[in-house]
Amino acid sequence: MVGTEEEASRTAGVSGRAARWVTEIFAPQVLVIALPPVVGLVSDGRPGFWWGLVASLLCGGVPASVIALGVRAGRLDSRHIVDRSRRTVPLLVAVGAVLATLVLLAVLGAPRLLVATVGAMLAGLAVTVPVTLRWKISFHAAVSAGTVLVLARVLPAAPTLAAGAAVVAVVCWARVRLAHHTVPQVAAGALAGAASSAAVLALFGV
């Protein structure tokens, strides 16, 4: 019995560390910063990459900086903002940054798919931000699901969707394993991210 308890404890520790790694690697900030240059490069070559880098710095870099300052000042618990009551200001900053980026890219003639990608980010925020003010929907799940839908437009669709679905499932598991979300919260996040991204991509015809 003792051996069984020790093994269960060791397994729980390993799974907990794995969940924390998954949470860090697939954090919304990471995906928002990494996605635009990839989309720009694959869809429009080197010029697209530079457009994507601009989008990354604005959509991801500005909110990430605000959150980092909040963590350093002790106002936020971590870059994942586990405490839902502290999410309002960083999320409003994110909405403002993404909206400004969308307008900038559209006015300056950035690649259509990249503009659609930023539009999908804004749509995801438009759905999840009002929800999180009352219920702790998972941004990890939402952003990872939306990212998969966008990548399926620039990479082979079937394998990208299959692999992406597995990644989203692992991300959802990690958030539940760490007790940061419930199963309904990660499921709602994944559905919101996928649906909002699909709608915007269809609207842009890409």
Coordinates of N, CA and C in Angstrom, one line a residue, residues 3-198:
G3 N 3.9 1.5 -1.1 CA 4.5 1.7 -2.4 C 3.6 2.3 -3.4
T4 N 2.3 1.8 -3.4 CA 1.3 2.3 -4.3 C 1.0 3.8 -4.1
E5 N 1.0 4.2 -2.8 CA 0.8 5.7 -2.5 C 2.0 6.5 -3.0
E6 N 3.2 6.0 -2.8 CA 4.4 6.7 -3.3 C 4.4 6.8 -4.8
E7 N 4.0 5.7 -5.5 CA 3.9 5.8 -6.9 C 2.9 6.8 -7.4
A8 N 1.7 6.8 -6.7 CA 0.7 7.7 -7.1 C 1.1 9.2 -6.9
S9 N 1.8 9.4 -5.8 CA 2.4 10.7 -5.5 C 3.4 11.2 -6.6
R10 N 4.2 10.2 -6.9 CA 5.3 10.5 -7.9 C 4.6 10.8 -9.3
T11 N 3.6 10.0 -9.7 CA 2.9 10.2 -10.9 C 2.2 11.6 -11.0
A12 N 1.6 11.9 -9.8 CA 0.9 13.2 -9.7 C 1.9 14.3 -9.9
G13 N 3.1 14.2 -9.3 CA 4.1 15.2 -9.5 C 4.6 15.3 -10.9
V14 N 4.8 14.2 -11.6 CA 5.2 14.3 -13.0 C 4.1 14.9 -13.8
S15 N 2.9 14.5 -13.6 CA 1.8 15.1 -14.5 C 1.6 16.5 -14.2
G16 N 1.8 16.9 -12.9 CA 1.7 18.3 -12.6 C 2.8 19.2 -13.3
R17 N 4.0 18.6 -13.3 CA 5.1 19.4 -14.0 C 4.8 19.4 -15.5
A18 N 4.3 18.4 -16.0 CA 4.0 18.3 -17.5 C 2.9 19.4 -17.8
A19 N 1.9 19.5 -16.9 CA 0.8 20.4 -17.1 C 1.3 21.9 -17.0
R20 N 2.3 22.1 -16.1 CA 2.8 23.5 -16.0 C 3.7 23.8 -17.3
W21 N 4.4 22.8 -17.8 CA 5.2 23.1 -19.0 C 4.2 23.4 -20.2
V22 N 3.2 22.6 -20.3 CA 2.2 22.8 -21.4 C 1.6 24.2 -21.3
T23 N 1.2 24.6 -20.0 CA 0.6 25.9 -19.8 C 1.6 27.0 -20.2
E24 N 2.9 26.8 -19.9 CA 3.8 27.9 -20.3 C 4.1 27.9 -21.8
I25 N 4.3 26.8 -22.4 CA 4.6 26.7 -23.8 C 3.5 27.2 -24.7
F26 N 2.3 26.9 -24.3 CA 1.1 27.2 -25.1 C 0.3 28.4 -24.5
A27 N 1.0 29.2 -23.7 CA 0.3 30.4 -23.1 C -0.2 31.3 -24.2
P28 N -1.4 32.0 -24.0 CA -1.9 32.9 -25.0 C -0.9 33.9 -25.5
Q29 N -0.1 34.5 -24.6 CA 0.9 35.4 -25.0 C 1.9 34.9 -26.0
V30 N 2.3 33.6 -25.7 CA 3.3 33.0 -26.6 C 2.7 32.8 -28.0
L31 N 1.5 32.3 -28.1 CA 0.8 32.0 -29.3 C 0.5 33.2 -30.1
V32 N 0.1 34.3 -29.4 CA -0.3 35.5 -30.1 C 1.0 36.2 -30.7
I33 N 2.1 36.0 -30.0 CA 3.4 36.6 -30.5 C 3.9 35.7 -31.6
A34 N 3.8 34.4 -31.5 CA 4.4 33.5 -32.5 C 3.6 33.4 -33.8
L35 N 2.3 33.5 -33.7 CA 1.5 33.2 -34.9 C 1.6 34.2 -36.1
P36 N 1.5 35.5 -35.9 CA 1.6 36.4 -37.0 C 2.8 36.3 -37.9
P37 N 4.0 36.2 -37.4 CA 5.2 36.1 -38.3 C 5.1 34.8 -39.1
V38 N 4.6 33.7 -38.5 CA 4.5 32.4 -39.3 C 3.5 32.6 -40.4
V39 N 2.3 33.1 -40.1 CA 1.3 33.3 -41.1 C 1.8 34.2 -42.2
G40 N 2.4 35.3 -41.8 CA 3.0 36.3 -42.8 C 4.0 35.6 -43.7
L41 N 4.9 34.9 -43.1 CA 6.0 34.3 -43.9 C 5.5 33.2 -44.9
V42 N 4.6 32.4 -44.4 CA 4.1 31.3 -45.2 C 3.2 31.8 -46.3
S43 N 2.4 32.8 -46.0 CA 1.4 33.3 -47.0 C 2.0 34.4 -47.9
D44 N 3.1 35.1 -47.5 CA 3.5 36.2 -48.3 C 5.0 36.4 -48.3
G45 N 5.8 35.4 -47.9 CA 7.2 35.5 -47.9 C 7.8 36.5 -46.9
R46 N 9.0 37.0 -47.3 CA 9.7 37.9 -46.4 C 8.9 39.1 -46.0
P47 N 8.3 39.8 -47.0 CA 7.5 41.0 -46.6 C 6.4 40.6 -45.6
G48 N 5.7 39.5 -45.8 CA 4.7 39.1 -44.9 C 5.3 38.8 -43.5
F49 N 6.5 38.3 -43.4 CA 7.1 38.0 -42.1 C 7.3 39.4 -41.4
W50 N 7.7 40.4 -42.0 CA 7.9 41.7 -41.3 C 6.6 42.3 -40.9
W51 N 5.5 42.1 -41.8 CA 4.2 42.6 -41.3 C 3.8 41.8 -40.1
G52 N 4.0 40.5 -40.1 CA 3.7 39.7 -39.0 C 4.4 40.0 -37.7
L53 N 5.7 40.4 -37.9 CA 6.4 40.9 -36.7 C 5.8 42.1 -36.1
V54 N 5.4 43.0 -36.9 CA 4.7 44.2 -36.4 C 3.5 43.9 -35.6
A55 N 2.7 42.9 -36.2 CA 1.5 42.5 -35.5 C 1.8 41.8 -34.2
S56 N 2.9 41.0 -34.2 CA 3.3 40.4 -32.9 C 3.7 41.4 -31.8
L57 N 4.4 42.4 -32.2 CA 4.9 43.4 -31.2 C 3.7 44.1 -30.6
L58 N 2.7 44.4 -31.5 CA 1.6 45.2 -31.0 C 0.6 44.3 -30.3
C59 N 0.1 43.2 -30.9 CA -0.9 42.4 -30.4 C -0.4 41.6 -29.2
G60 N 0.8 41.1 -29.2 CA 1.3 40.3 -28.1 C 2.2 41.1 -27.2
G61 N 3.1 41.9 -27.7 CA 4.1 42.5 -26.9 C 3.6 43.6 -26.0
V62 N 2.6 44.4 -26.4 CA 2.1 45.4 -25.6 C 1.3 44.8 -24.4
P63 N 0.4 43.9 -24.6 CA -0.3 43.3 -23.4 C 0.7 42.5 -22.5
A64 N 1.6 41.8 -23.1 CA 2.6 41.1 -22.3 C 3.4 42.0 -21.4
S65 N 3.8 43.2 -21.9 CA 4.5 44.2 -21.1 C 3.7 44.7 -20.0
V66 N 2.4 45.0 -20.2 CA 1.5 45.4 -19.2 C 1.4 44.4 -18.1
I67 N 1.2 43.1 -18.5 CA 1.1 42.0 -17.5 C 2.4 41.8 -16.7
A68 N 3.5 41.9 -17.4 CA 4.8 41.7 -16.7 C 5.0 42.8 -15.7
L69 N 4.6 44.0 -16.0 CA 4.7 45.1 -15.0 C 3.8 44.9 -13.9
G70 N 2.6 44.4 -14.2 CA 1.6 44.1 -13.1 C 2.1 43.0 -12.2
V71 N 2.7 42.0 -12.7 CA 3.3 40.9 -11.9 C 4.4 41.4 -11.0
R72 N 5.3 42.2 -11.6 CA 6.4 42.8 -10.9 C 6.0 43.7 -9.8
A73 N 4.9 44.4 -10.0 CA 4.4 45.3 -9.0 C 3.5 44.6 -7.9
G74 N 3.2 43.3 -8.2 CA 2.4 42.5 -7.2 C 0.9 42.6 -7.4
R75 N 0.5 43.3 -8.5 CA -0.9 43.5 -8.7 C -1.5 42.2 -9.4
L76 N -0.7 41.5 -10.1 CA -1.1 40.3 -10.8 C -0.4 39.0 -10.2
D77 N -1.1 37.9 -10.2 CA -0.5 36.7 -9.6 C 0.6 36.0 -10.5
S78 N 0.4 36.1 -11.8 CA 1.3 35.6 -12.8 C 0.9 36.0 -14.2
R79 N 1.7 35.7 -15.2 CA 1.3 36.1 -16.5 C 0.1 35.4 -17.0
H80 N -0.4 34.4 -16.3 CA -1.6 33.7 -16.7 C -2.8 34.3 -16.0
I81 N -2.6 35.2 -15.1 CA -3.7 35.9 -14.4 C -4.8 34.9 -13.9
V82 N -4.4 34.1 -13.0 CA -5.3 33.0 -12.5 C -6.5 33.7 -11.8
D83 N -6.2 34.8 -11.1 CA -7.3 35.5 -10.4 C -8.1 36.3 -11.4
R84 N -9.3 35.8 -11.6 CA -10.2 36.4 -12.6 C -10.5 37.8 -12.4
S85 N -10.6 38.2 -11.1 CA -10.9 39.6 -10.8 C -9.9 40.6 -11.2
R86 N -8.7 40.1 -11.5 CA -7.6 41.0 -11.9 C -7.4 41.1 -13.4
R87 N -8.3 40.4 -14.2 CA -8.1 40.3 -15.6 C -8.6 41.6 -16.4
T88 N -9.4 42.4 -15.8 CA -10.1 43.4 -16.6 C -9.2 44.4 -17.3
V89 N -8.3 45.0 -16.5 CA -7.4 46.0 -17.2 C -6.5 45.4 -18.2
P90 N -5.8 44.2 -17.9 CA -4.9 43.6 -19.0 C -5.7 43.3 -20.2
L91 N -6.9 42.8 -20.0 CA -7.7 42.4 -21.2 C -8.2 43.6 -22.0
L92 N -8.5 44.7 -21.3 CA -8.9 45.9 -22.1 C -7.7 46.4 -22.8
V93 N -6.5 46.3 -22.3 CA -5.3 46.7 -23.0 C -5.1 45.8 -24.2
A94 N -5.3 44.5 -24.1 CA -5.2 43.6 -25.2 C -6.2 43.9 -26.3
V95 N -7.4 44.2 -25.9 CA -8.4 44.6 -26.9 C -8.0 45.8 -27.7
G96 N -7.6 46.8 -26.9 CA -7.1 48.1 -27.6 C -5.9 47.8 -28.5
A97 N -5.0 47.0 -28.1 CA -3.8 46.8 -28.9 C -4.2 46.0 -30.2
V98 N -5.0 45.0 -30.0 CA -5.4 44.2 -31.2 C -6.2 45.1 -32.2
L99 N -7.1 45.9 -31.6 CA -8.0 46.7 -32.5 C -7.1 47.7 -33.3
A100 N -6.1 48.3 -32.6 CA -5.3 49.3 -33.2 C -4.4 48.6 -34.3
T101 N -4.0 47.4 -34.0 CA -3.2 46.7 -35.0 C -4.0 46.3 -36.2
L102 N -5.2 45.9 -36.0 CA -6.1 45.6 -37.1 C -6.3 46.8 -38.0
V103 N -6.6 47.9 -37.4 CA -6.8 49.1 -38.2 C -5.5 49.5 -39.0
L104 N -4.4 49.4 -38.3 CA -3.1 49.8 -38.9 C -2.8 48.9 -40.1
L105 N -2.9 47.6 -39.9 CA -2.6 46.6 -41.0 C -3.5 46.8 -42.2
A106 N -4.8 47.0 -41.9 CA -5.8 47.2 -43.0 C -5.5 48.5 -43.8
V107 N -5.2 49.5 -43.1 CA -5.0 50.8 -43.8 C -3.7 50.8 -44.6
L108 N -2.7 50.1 -44.0 CA -1.4 50.1 -44.7 C -1.2 49.0 -45.7
G109 N -2.2 48.2 -45.9 CA -2.2 47.2 -47.0 C -1.4 45.9 -46.7
A110 N -1.5 45.5 -45.4 CA -0.8 44.2 -45.1 C -1.5 43.0 -45.8
P111 N -0.9 41.9 -45.9 CA -1.5 40.7 -46.5 C -2.8 40.4 -45.9
R112 N -3.8 40.0 -46.8 CA -5.1 39.8 -46.4 C -5.3 38.7 -45.3
L113 N -4.5 37.6 -45.4 CA -4.6 36.6 -44.4 C -4.1 37.1 -43.0
L114 N -3.1 37.9 -43.0 CA -2.6 38.4 -41.8 C -3.6 39.4 -41.1
V115 N -4.2 40.2 -41.9 CA -5.3 41.1 -41.4 C -6.4 40.2 -40.8
A116 N -6.8 39.1 -41.5 CA -7.8 38.2 -41.0 C -7.4 37.5 -39.7
T117 N -6.1 37.2 -39.6 CA -5.6 36.6 -38.4 C -5.8 37.5 -37.2
V118 N -5.4 38.8 -37.4 CA -5.6 39.8 -36.3 C -7.1 40.0 -36.0
G119 N -7.9 40.0 -37.1 CA -9.3 40.1 -36.9 C -9.9 38.9 -36.1
A120 N -9.3 37.7 -36.3 CA -9.8 36.5 -35.6 C -9.4 36.7 -34.1
M121 N -8.2 37.3 -33.8 CA -7.8 37.6 -32.4 C -8.8 38.5 -31.8
L122 N -9.2 39.6 -32.5 CA -10.2 40.5 -31.9 C -11.5 39.9 -31.7
A123 N -12.0 39.0 -32.6 CA -13.2 38.4 -32.5 C -13.2 37.4 -31.3
G124 N -12.1 36.7 -31.1 CA -12.0 35.9 -29.9 C -12.1 36.6 -28.6
L125 N -11.4 37.8 -28.6 CA -11.5 38.7 -27.4 C -12.9 39.2 -27.2
A126 N -13.6 39.5 -28.3 CA -14.9 40.1 -28.2 C -15.9 39.0 -27.6
V127 N -15.6 37.8 -27.8 CA -16.4 36.7 -27.2 C -16.1 36.4 -25.8
T128 N -14.7 36.3 -25.5 CA -14.3 35.8 -24.2 C -14.2 36.8 -23.1
V129 N -13.9 38.0 -23.5 CA -13.7 39.1 -22.5 C -15.0 39.3 -21.7
P130 N -16.2 39.5 -22.4 CA -17.4 39.7 -21.6 C -17.7 38.5 -20.7
V131 N -17.4 37.3 -21.2 CA -17.7 36.0 -20.5 C -16.9 36.0 -19.2
T132 N -15.6 36.3 -19.3 CA -14.7 36.1 -18.2 C -14.9 37.1 -17.1
L133 N -15.7 38.2 -17.3 CA -16.1 39.1 -16.3 C -17.1 38.4 -15.3
R134 N -17.7 37.3 -15.8 CA -18.7 36.6 -14.9 C -18.4 35.2 -14.7
W135 N -17.6 34.6 -15.6 CA -17.3 33.2 -15.5 C -15.9 32.9 -16.1
K136 N -15.1 32.1 -15.5 CA -13.7 32.0 -15.8 C -13.5 31.1 -17.0
I137 N -13.8 31.6 -18.2 CA -13.6 30.8 -19.4 C -12.1 30.8 -19.7
S138 N -11.6 29.7 -20.3 CA -10.2 29.5 -20.5 C -9.7 30.2 -21.7
F139 N -8.8 31.2 -21.5 CA -8.1 31.9 -22.6 C -7.1 30.9 -23.3
H140 N -6.4 30.1 -22.5 CA -5.5 29.1 -23.1 C -6.2 28.3 -24.1
A141 N -7.4 27.8 -23.8 CA -8.1 26.9 -24.7 C -8.6 27.7 -25.9
A142 N -9.1 28.9 -25.7 CA -9.6 29.7 -26.8 C -8.5 30.1 -27.8
V143 N -7.4 30.6 -27.3 CA -6.3 31.0 -28.2 C -5.7 29.8 -28.9
S144 N -5.5 28.7 -28.2 CA -4.9 27.6 -28.9 C -5.8 27.0 -30.0
A145 N -7.1 27.0 -29.7 CA -8.1 26.5 -30.8 C -8.1 27.5 -31.9
G146 N -8.2 28.8 -31.7 CA -8.1 29.8 -32.8 C -6.9 29.7 -33.6
T147 N -5.8 29.5 -32.9 CA -4.5 29.4 -33.6 C -4.5 28.2 -34.6
V148 N -5.0 27.1 -34.2 CA -5.1 25.9 -35.0 C -5.9 26.2 -36.3
L149 N -7.0 26.9 -36.2 CA -7.9 27.2 -37.3 C -7.1 28.1 -38.3
V150 N -6.3 29.1 -37.8 CA -5.6 30.0 -38.7 C -4.5 29.2 -39.3
L151 N -3.7 28.4 -38.6 CA -2.6 27.6 -39.2 C -3.1 26.7 -40.3
A152 N -4.3 26.2 -40.1 CA -4.9 25.3 -41.1 C -5.1 26.0 -42.5
R153 N -5.0 27.3 -42.5 CA -5.2 28.1 -43.7 C -3.8 28.2 -44.5
V154 N -2.7 28.1 -43.8 CA -1.4 28.2 -44.4 C -0.6 27.0 -44.5
L155 N -1.0 25.9 -43.7 CA -0.4 24.6 -43.7 C -1.4 23.6 -44.2
P156 N -0.9 22.4 -44.6 CA -1.8 21.4 -45.1 C -3.0 21.2 -44.0
A157 N -4.2 21.3 -44.5 CA -5.3 21.5 -43.6 C -5.6 20.2 -42.7
A158 N -5.6 19.1 -43.3 CA -6.0 17.9 -42.6 C -5.0 17.5 -41.5
P159 N -3.7 17.4 -41.8 CA -2.8 17.1 -40.7 C -2.7 18.2 -39.6
T160 N -2.8 19.5 -40.1 CA -2.8 20.6 -39.1 C -3.9 20.5 -38.2
L161 N -5.1 20.3 -38.7 CA -6.3 20.2 -37.8 C -6.2 19.0 -36.9
A162 N -5.7 17.9 -37.4 CA -5.6 16.7 -36.5 C -4.6 16.9 -35.4
A163 N -3.4 17.4 -35.8 CA -2.4 17.6 -34.8 C -2.8 18.7 -33.8
G164 N -3.4 19.7 -34.4 CA -3.9 20.9 -33.6 C -5.0 20.5 -32.6
A165 N -5.9 19.6 -33.0 CA -6.9 19.1 -32.1 C -6.3 18.4 -30.9
A166 N -5.2 17.6 -31.2 CA -4.5 16.9 -30.1 C -3.8 17.9 -29.1
V167 N -3.2 19.0 -29.7 CA -2.6 20.0 -28.9 C -3.6 20.7 -28.0
V168 N -4.7 21.1 -28.6 CA -5.8 21.8 -27.8 C -6.3 20.9 -26.7
A169 N -6.4 19.6 -27.0 CA -6.9 18.7 -25.9 C -5.9 18.6 -24.8
V170 N -4.6 18.6 -25.1 CA -3.5 18.6 -24.1 C -3.5 19.9 -23.3
V171 N -3.7 21.0 -24.0 CA -3.8 22.3 -23.3 C -5.0 22.3 -22.3
C172 N -6.1 21.8 -22.8 CA -7.3 21.8 -21.9 C -7.0 20.9 -20.7
W173 N -6.4 19.7 -20.9 CA -6.1 18.8 -19.8 C -5.2 19.5 -18.8
A174 N -4.2 20.3 -19.3 CA -3.2 20.9 -18.4 C -3.9 22.0 -17.5
R175 N -4.8 22.7 -18.1 CA -5.5 23.7 -17.3 C -6.4 23.1 -16.2
V176 N -7.0 22.0 -16.6 CA -7.8 21.3 -15.6 C -7.0 20.6 -14.5
R177 N -5.9 20.0 -15.0 CA -4.9 19.3 -14.1 C -4.4 20.3 -13.0
L178 N -4.1 21.5 -13.4 CA -3.6 22.5 -12.5 C -4.7 23.1 -11.6
A179 N -5.9 22.8 -11.9 CA -7.1 23.3 -11.1 C -7.3 24.8 -11.4
H180 N -6.8 25.3 -12.6 CA -7.0 26.6 -12.9 C -8.4 26.8 -13.6
H181 N -8.9 25.7 -14.2 CA -10.2 25.7 -14.9 C -10.9 24.4 -14.7
T182 N -12.2 24.4 -14.9 CA -13.0 23.2 -14.9 C -13.1 22.7 -16.4
V183 N -13.6 21.5 -16.5 CA -13.8 21.0 -17.9 C -14.8 21.9 -18.7
P184 N -15.9 22.3 -18.2 CA -16.8 23.2 -18.9 C -16.1 24.5 -19.4
Q185 N -15.2 25.0 -18.5 CA -14.5 26.3 -18.8 C -13.5 26.1 -20.0
V186 N -12.8 25.0 -20.0 CA -11.9 24.8 -21.1 C -12.6 24.4 -22.4
A187 N -13.7 23.7 -22.3 CA -14.5 23.3 -23.4 C -15.1 24.6 -24.1
A188 N -15.7 25.4 -23.2 CA -16.3 26.7 -23.7 C -15.2 27.6 -24.4
G189 N -14.0 27.6 -23.8 CA -12.9 28.4 -24.4 C -12.5 27.9 -25.7
A190 N -12.4 26.6 -25.9 CA -12.0 26.0 -27.2 C -13.0 26.2 -28.2
L191 N -14.3 26.1 -27.8 CA -15.4 26.3 -28.8 C -15.4 27.8 -29.2
A192 N -15.3 28.7 -28.2 CA -15.3 30.1 -28.5 C -14.2 30.5 -29.5
G193 N -13.0 30.0 -29.2 CA -11.8 30.3 -30.0 C -12.0 29.8 -31.4
A194 N -12.4 28.6 -31.6 CA -12.5 28.0 -32.9 C -13.6 28.6 -33.7
A195 N -14.8 28.8 -33.0 CA -15.9 29.4 -33.8 C -15.7 30.8 -34.2
S196 N -15.1 31.7 -33.3 CA -14.8 33.0 -33.7 C -13.8 33.1 -34.8
S197 N -12.8 32.3 -34.7 CA -11.7 32.3 -35.8 C -12.3 31.9 -37.1
A198 N -13.1 30.8 -37.1 CA -13.7 30.3 -38.3 C -14.6 31.3 -39.0

